[in-house]
Amino acid sequence: MTPLDSPTAWPAEAIWEQVFPLLPNFTVEILPEIDSTNSELMRRARAGQHEPTLLVAERQSAGRGRMGRVWQSQAGDSLTFSLSLPMSPKDWSGLSLAVGLSLAESLHAEVGLKWPNDLWFKARKLGGILVEAASMGGRSQVVIGVGLNIRPRPAEGLSTAPAALTELLPQLTAPACLAQVVPPLIRAMLDFERTGFAPLQSRFEARDVLKGQRVHTSDGLQGLCLGLTPGGALRLQTDLGVQEIHSAEVSVRPLPKDTSS
């Protein structure tokens, strides 16, 4: 199956040629606008469409982040895409961490990872990941949504000022970024299906921006971040001992430094 027609500025055919040997039914679609690439691929999965698909939108009118957050996307300022893949790993734990690690390693040595779903640069958010799954008729389909800031954008309404990839890679464009990150990401997902997160633990922790910091979670825990378990849970040293925090339960942010002394 060949990729759908798309604007020549986007490297749809080049990506398809790299991925086709791994996923023979793979398709690439580039759209000028859609409500949400994740929502569209989830709709397709629930309708029984299981072909591996890369869906890119130049603009999203209703982009979604984790925990219901809105992801605003404008043409050229950001890269937003979703991957729909049939997957049946033995253990799904740490999938979003594997996604983030692949993206960070494809982008730049200075891109950090903030557990569980964010890419960071200099204490600012560079991108986010939203992973959803649909099961129909005994088949599992995972939809991986990615939003990356290409150029600087306003900070209004955001709890953390955004970073932009052009701070690290001044000539980078959204199409070039897509070509840079998608083929390695698909290979990483195929590896994850076979081996899970454990082999990636040390590489993730090398970019972990929370390890060694005091943090708090959205359900009220506070403590020192110790790193991750082999399954990708966050290890937090609290007053009650070491707690394991799972991505579906909490979000984490560094505690403000104590300025009283």
GROMACS .gro file of C-alpha atoms in nm:
model
  261
    1MET     CA    1   0.000   0.000   0.000
    2THR     CA    2   0.141   0.337  -0.096
    3PRO     CA    3   0.118   0.653   0.114
    4LEU     CA    4  -0.165   0.891   0.049
    5ASP     CA    5  -0.096   1.206  -0.150
    6SER     CA    6   0.049   1.481   0.067
    7PRO     CA    7   0.216   1.821   0.025
    8THR     CA    8   0.567   1.789  -0.119
    9ALA     CA    9   0.714   1.973   0.182
   10TRP     CA   10   0.635   1.674   0.400
   11PRO     CA   11   0.863   1.367   0.363
   12ALA     CA   12   0.574   1.119   0.351
   13GLU     CA   13   0.724   0.897   0.083
   14ALA     CA   14   1.071   0.891   0.239
   15ILE     CA   15   0.925   0.786   0.576
   16TRP     CA   16   0.704   0.524   0.413
   17GLU     CA   17   1.001   0.373   0.228
   18GLN     CA   18   1.192   0.334   0.555
   19VAL     CA   19   0.902   0.185   0.749
   20PHE     CA   20   0.743  -0.036   0.481
   21PRO     CA   21   0.994  -0.323   0.527
   22LEU     CA   22   0.899  -0.334   0.896
   23LEU     CA   23   0.524  -0.277   0.855
   24PRO     CA   24   0.405  -0.380   0.505
   25ASN     CA   25   0.058  -0.225   0.548
   26PHE     CA   26   0.194   0.107   0.673
   27THR     CA   27   0.035   0.428   0.545
   28VAL     CA   28   0.119   0.797   0.585
   29GLU     CA   29  -0.139   1.074   0.580
   30ILE     CA   30  -0.075   1.448   0.601
   31LEU     CA   31  -0.374   1.672   0.671
   32PRO     CA   32  -0.388   2.053   0.682
   33GLU     CA   33  -0.626   2.046   0.981
   34ILE     CA   34  -0.815   1.802   1.202
   35ASP     CA   35  -0.971   1.808   1.546
   36SER     CA   36  -0.714   1.567   1.693
   37THR     CA   37  -0.490   1.311   1.528
   38ASN     CA   38  -0.527   1.083   1.830
   39SER     CA   39  -0.906   1.114   1.827
   40GLU     CA   40  -0.919   1.031   1.457
   41LEU     CA   41  -0.702   0.722   1.487
   42MET     CA   42  -0.895   0.606   1.794
   43ARG     CA   43  -1.218   0.641   1.593
   44ARG     CA   44  -1.067   0.428   1.319
   45ALA     CA   45  -0.942   0.165   1.564
   46ARG     CA   46  -1.285   0.133   1.723
   47ALA     CA   47  -1.432   0.096   1.373
   48GLY     CA   48  -1.205  -0.201   1.310
   49GLN     CA   49  -0.931  -0.032   1.106
   50HIS     CA   50  -0.606  -0.185   1.225
   51GLU     CA   51  -0.356  -0.080   0.958
   52PRO     CA   52  -0.042   0.083   1.102
   53THR     CA   53  -0.085   0.452   1.024
   54LEU     CA   54   0.106   0.775   1.066
   55LEU     CA   55  -0.134   1.070   1.073
   56VAL     CA   56   0.013   1.421   1.070
   57ALA     CA   57  -0.184   1.743   1.109
   58GLU     CA   58  -0.045   2.086   1.031
   59ARG     CA   59  -0.303   2.225   1.271
   60GLN     CA   60  -0.522   2.064   1.539
   61SER     CA   61  -0.840   2.240   1.646
   62ALA     CA   62  -0.899   2.014   1.948
   63GLY     CA   63  -0.563   1.859   2.026
   64ARG     CA   64  -0.547   1.662   2.350
   65GLY     CA   65  -0.276   1.604   2.604
   66ARG     CA   66  -0.257   1.380   2.907
   67MET     CA   67  -0.526   1.413   3.178
   68GLY     CA   68  -0.754   1.609   2.944
   69ARG     CA   69  -0.517   1.898   2.883
   70VAL     CA   70  -0.545   2.095   2.559
   71TRP     CA   71  -0.256   2.094   2.313
   72GLN     CA   72  -0.268   2.395   2.083
   73SER     CA   73  -0.110   2.339   1.743
   74GLN     CA   74  -0.042   2.592   1.468
   75ALA     CA   75   0.113   2.519   1.130
   76GLY     CA   76   0.491   2.549   1.141
   77ASP     CA   77   0.514   2.634   1.510
   78SER     CA   78   0.478   2.275   1.624
   79LEU     CA   79   0.479   1.918   1.501
   80THR     CA   80   0.175   1.710   1.588
   81PHE     CA   81   0.130   1.352   1.476
   82SER     CA   82  -0.012   1.022   1.591
   83LEU     CA   83   0.089   0.665   1.522
   84SER     CA   84  -0.163   0.381   1.524
   85LEU     CA   85   0.002   0.041   1.566
   86PRO     CA   86  -0.132  -0.308   1.634
   87MET     CA   87   0.061  -0.418   1.943
   88SER     CA   88   0.038  -0.701   2.195
   89PRO     CA   89   0.328  -0.666   2.440
   90LYS     CA   90   0.339  -0.893   2.743
   91ASP     CA   91   0.359  -0.585   2.965
   92TRP     CA   92   0.237  -0.238   2.864
   93SER     CA   93   0.413  -0.071   3.159
   94GLY     CA   94   0.656   0.197   3.051
   95LEU     CA   95   0.530   0.233   2.694
   96SER     CA   96   0.504   0.613   2.710
   97LEU     CA   97   0.854   0.623   2.863
   98ALA     CA   98   0.988   0.423   2.568
   99VAL     CA   99   0.821   0.669   2.332
  100GLY     CA  100   0.977   0.967   2.507
  101LEU     CA  101   1.320   0.806   2.514
  102SER     CA  102   1.311   0.734   2.142
  103LEU     CA  103   1.209   1.091   2.062
  104ALA     CA  104   1.472   1.244   2.290
  105GLU     CA  105   1.751   1.028   2.150
  106SER     CA  106   1.647   1.115   1.794
  107LEU     CA  107   1.642   1.489   1.864
  108HIS     CA  108   1.937   1.610   2.072
  109ALA     CA  109   2.167   1.510   2.356
  110GLU     CA  110   2.033   1.795   2.572
  111VAL     CA  111   1.666   1.689   2.556
  112GLY     CA  112   1.558   1.565   2.898
  113LEU     CA  113   1.271   1.341   3.005
  114LYS     CA  114   1.020   1.434   3.272
  115TRP     CA  115   0.830   1.128   3.392
  116PRO     CA  116   0.593   1.011   3.262
  117ASN     CA  117   0.506   1.189   2.937
  118ASP     CA  118   0.707   1.506   2.873
  119LEU     CA  119   1.023   1.612   2.694
  120TRP     CA  120   1.205   1.900   2.862
  121PHE     CA  121   1.486   2.144   2.787
  122LYS     CA  122   1.626   2.375   3.056
  123ALA     CA  123   1.332   2.312   3.295
  124ARG     CA  124   1.074   2.392   3.027
  125LYS     CA  125   0.839   2.167   2.835
  126LEU     CA  126   0.951   2.086   2.484
  127GLY     CA  127   0.688   1.828   2.397
  128GLY     CA  128   0.429   1.587   2.525
  129ILE     CA  129   0.304   1.234   2.461
  130LEU     CA  130  -0.044   1.086   2.483
  131VAL     CA  131  -0.080   0.708   2.462
  132GLU     CA  132  -0.422   0.546   2.422
  133ALA     CA  133  -0.527   0.189   2.349
  134ALA     CA  134  -0.832   0.029   2.192
  135SER     CA  135  -0.925  -0.340   2.197
  136MET     CA  136  -1.169  -0.481   1.945
  137GLY     CA  137  -1.234  -0.847   1.875
  138GLY     CA  138  -0.930  -0.964   2.066
  139ARG     CA  139  -0.699  -0.721   1.885
  140SER     CA  140  -0.510  -0.443   2.060
  141GLN     CA  141  -0.434  -0.114   1.886
  142VAL     CA  142  -0.219   0.153   2.044
  143VAL     CA  143  -0.240   0.517   1.938
  144ILE     CA  144   0.063   0.729   2.023
  145GLY     CA  145   0.015   1.104   2.000
  146VAL     CA  146   0.316   1.337   1.993
  147GLY     CA  147   0.331   1.716   2.012
  148LEU     CA  148   0.665   1.894   1.979
  149ASN     CA  149   0.730   2.268   1.993
  150ILE     CA  150   0.934   2.360   1.687
  151ARG     CA  151   0.938   2.739   1.726
  152PRO     CA  152   0.888   2.951   2.041
  153ARG     CA  153   0.525   3.006   2.135
  154PRO     CA  154   0.339   3.218   2.393
  155ALA     CA  155   0.332   3.103   2.754
  156GLU     CA  156  -0.015   3.240   2.833
  157GLY     CA  157  -0.232   2.985   3.012
  158LEU     CA  158   0.056   2.740   3.064
  159SER     CA  159   0.184   2.636   3.406
  160THR     CA  160   0.537   2.599   3.267
  161ALA     CA  161   0.691   2.820   3.000
  162PRO     CA  162   0.744   2.622   2.677
  163ALA     CA  163   1.076   2.544   2.516
  164ALA     CA  164   1.132   2.511   2.141
  165LEU     CA  165   1.347   2.277   1.936
  166THR     CA  166   1.488   2.565   1.735
  167GLU     CA  167   1.674   2.668   2.053
  168LEU     CA  168   1.877   2.350   2.003
  169LEU     CA  169   1.847   2.307   1.626
  170PRO     CA  170   1.795   2.654   1.474
  171GLN     CA  171   1.725   2.534   1.119
  172LEU     CA  172   1.481   2.260   1.216
  173THR     CA  173   1.137   2.253   1.052
  174ALA     CA  174   0.834   2.041   1.132
  175PRO     CA  175   0.874   1.821   0.820
  176ALA     CA  176   1.245   1.765   0.891
  177CYS     CA  177   1.166   1.679   1.253
  178LEU     CA  178   0.903   1.427   1.141
  179ALA     CA  179   1.153   1.250   0.918
  180GLN     CA  180   1.407   1.249   1.201
  181VAL     CA  181   1.190   1.095   1.473
  182VAL     CA  182   0.930   0.865   1.314
  183PRO     CA  183   1.133   0.573   1.174
  184PRO     CA  184   1.336   0.530   1.497
  185LEU     CA  185   1.014   0.557   1.699
  186ILE     CA  186   0.850   0.275   1.506
  187ARG     CA  187   1.157   0.057   1.549
  188ALA     CA  188   1.155   0.138   1.921
  189MET     CA  189   0.791   0.033   1.949
  190LEU     CA  190   0.857  -0.298   1.776
  191ASP     CA  191   1.146  -0.357   2.017
  192PHE     CA  192   0.927  -0.262   2.315
  193GLU     CA  193   0.665  -0.516   2.208
  194ARG     CA  194   0.929  -0.789   2.234
  195THR     CA  195   1.133  -0.681   2.536
  196GLY     CA  196   0.935  -0.421   2.736
  197PHE     CA  197   1.080  -0.122   2.922
  198ALA     CA  198   1.344  -0.288   3.142
  199PRO     CA  199   1.628  -0.277   2.883
  200LEU     CA  200   1.565   0.097   2.844
  201GLN     CA  201   1.572   0.189   3.213
  202SER     CA  202   1.933   0.310   3.232
  203ARG     CA  203   1.904   0.513   2.911
  204PHE     CA  204   1.590   0.684   3.040
  205GLU     CA  205   1.750   0.765   3.373
  206ALA     CA  206   2.046   0.925   3.193
  207ARG     CA  207   1.800   1.192   3.073
  208ASP     CA  208   1.570   1.192   3.379
  209VAL     CA  209   1.518   1.554   3.492
  210LEU     CA  210   1.344   1.451   3.816
  211LYS     CA  211   1.591   1.203   3.965
  212GLY     CA  212   1.750   1.350   4.277
  213GLN     CA  213   1.491   1.626   4.307
  214ARG     CA  214   1.224   1.671   4.570
  215VAL     CA  215   0.887   1.649   4.399
  216HIS     CA  216   0.519   1.632   4.481
  217THR     CA  217   0.245   1.436   4.312
  218SER     CA  218  -0.110   1.535   4.226
  219ASP     CA  219  -0.244   1.302   4.497
  220GLY     CA  220  -0.049   1.472   4.774
  221LEU     CA  221   0.272   1.269   4.809
  222GLN     CA  222   0.600   1.452   4.855
  223GLY     CA  223   0.950   1.317   4.857
  224LEU     CA  224   1.283   1.264   4.686
  225CYS     CA  225   1.274   1.113   4.338
  226LEU     CA  226   1.497   0.804   4.331
  227GLY     CA  227   1.451   0.707   3.967
  228LEU     CA  228   1.248   0.429   3.810
  229THR     CA  229   1.168   0.063   3.856
  230PRO     CA  230   1.237  -0.180   3.568
  231GLY     CA  231   0.866  -0.152   3.487
  232GLY     CA  232   0.881   0.227   3.459
  233ALA     CA  233   0.718   0.327   3.787
  234LEU     CA  234   0.855   0.633   3.965
  235ARG     CA  235   1.033   0.558   4.295
  236LEU     CA  236   0.970   0.826   4.555
  237GLN     CA  237   1.136   0.839   4.898
  238THR     CA  238   0.865   0.972   5.130
  239ASP     CA  239   0.825   1.002   5.507
  240LEU     CA  240   0.645   0.667   5.492
  241GLY     CA  241   0.917   0.491   5.296
  242VAL     CA  242   0.974   0.430   4.926
  243GLN     CA  243   0.655   0.458   4.722
  244GLU     CA  244   0.612   0.343   4.362
  245ILE     CA  245   0.408   0.584   4.151
  246HIS     CA  246   0.246   0.470   3.828
  247SER     CA  247   0.178   0.698   3.534
  248ALA     CA  248  -0.198   0.649   3.536
  249GLU     CA  249  -0.225   0.782   3.892
  250VAL     CA  250  -0.031   1.105   3.918
  251SER     CA  251   0.159   1.387   3.761
  252VAL     CA  252   0.474   1.527   3.915
  253ARG     CA  253   0.644   1.866   3.930
  254PRO     CA  254   0.958   1.980   4.111
  255LEU     CA  255   0.888   2.139   4.446
  256PRO     CA  256   0.980   2.507   4.472
  257LYS     CA  257   1.310   2.563   4.648
  258ASP     CA  258   1.293   2.669   5.011
  259THR     CA  259   1.400   3.036   5.028
  260SER     CA  260   1.337   3.081   5.403
  261SER     CA  261   1.696   3.020   5.505
   0.00000   0.00000   0.00000
